[in-house]
Amino acid sequence: MKKDNPMADTIKVTLVRSGIGRNKKIRQTLRGLGLTKMNKTVELKNTPAIRGMISKVSFLVRIG
């Protein structure tokens, strides 16, 4: 029997603004999330590390 988890197992993240002109750490975070091109959507596991990376680049991505 599967436990009911209040958080979703995965998060869909879409890159909506470019990383061009951003500092190196922001670009590396986008790369770590697998976001390499505009409007690319990736489905990631919902972990504290991934949520931290998303919060760091929240002004460039859309979560949904």
C-alpha positions in Angstrom: 0.0 0.0 0.0 1.4 3.4 -1.0 1.5 6.1 1.6 -0.3 9.4 0.8 2.4 12.0 0.3 1.2 15.6 0.6 3.8 16.7 -1.9 3.8 15.6 -5.5 6.4 13.0 -6.5 7.6 15.1 -9.4 7.7 18.8 -10.4 7.5 20.1 -14.0 9.7 23.1 -14.6 9.8 25.2 -17.9 12.5 27.7 -18.8 10.7 30.9 -19.8 13.5 33.4 -19.7 17.1 33.0 -21.0 20.2 32.4 -18.9 22.2 34.5 -21.2 23.8 37.4 -19.4 23.3 35.8 -16.0 26.2 35.0 -13.7 27.9 31.6 -13.9 26.2 30.1 -10.8 22.7 30.8 -12.3 23.7 29.2 -15.7 25.2 26.2 -13.9 22.0 25.8 -11.8 19.9 25.8 -15.0 22.2 23.2 -16.5 21.9 21.1 -13.4 18.1 21.2 -13.7 18.4 20.1 -17.3 17.1 23.4 -18.7 19.3 24.1 -21.7 16.9 25.8 -24.2 14.0 28.2 -24.0 10.6 26.7 -23.4 12.1 23.3 -22.5 10.1 21.4 -19.9 11.7 18.8 -17.6 10.1 16.6 -15.0 12.2 16.4 -11.8 11.9 14.5 -8.5 10.5 16.6 -5.7 13.5 16.7 -3.3 14.8 19.5 -1.1 17.8 19.9 -3.3 15.8 20.3 -6.5 13.4 22.7 -4.8 16.4 24.8 -3.6 17.7 24.9 -7.2 14.3 26.0 -8.5 14.0 28.8 -5.9 17.5 30.1 -7.0 16.3 30.5 -10.6 12.6 31.1 -9.9 12.7 34.4 -11.9 13.6 32.4 -15.1 11.3 29.4 -14.8 7.6 28.5 -14.6 6.6 25.6 -12.3 3.6 23.6 -13.3 
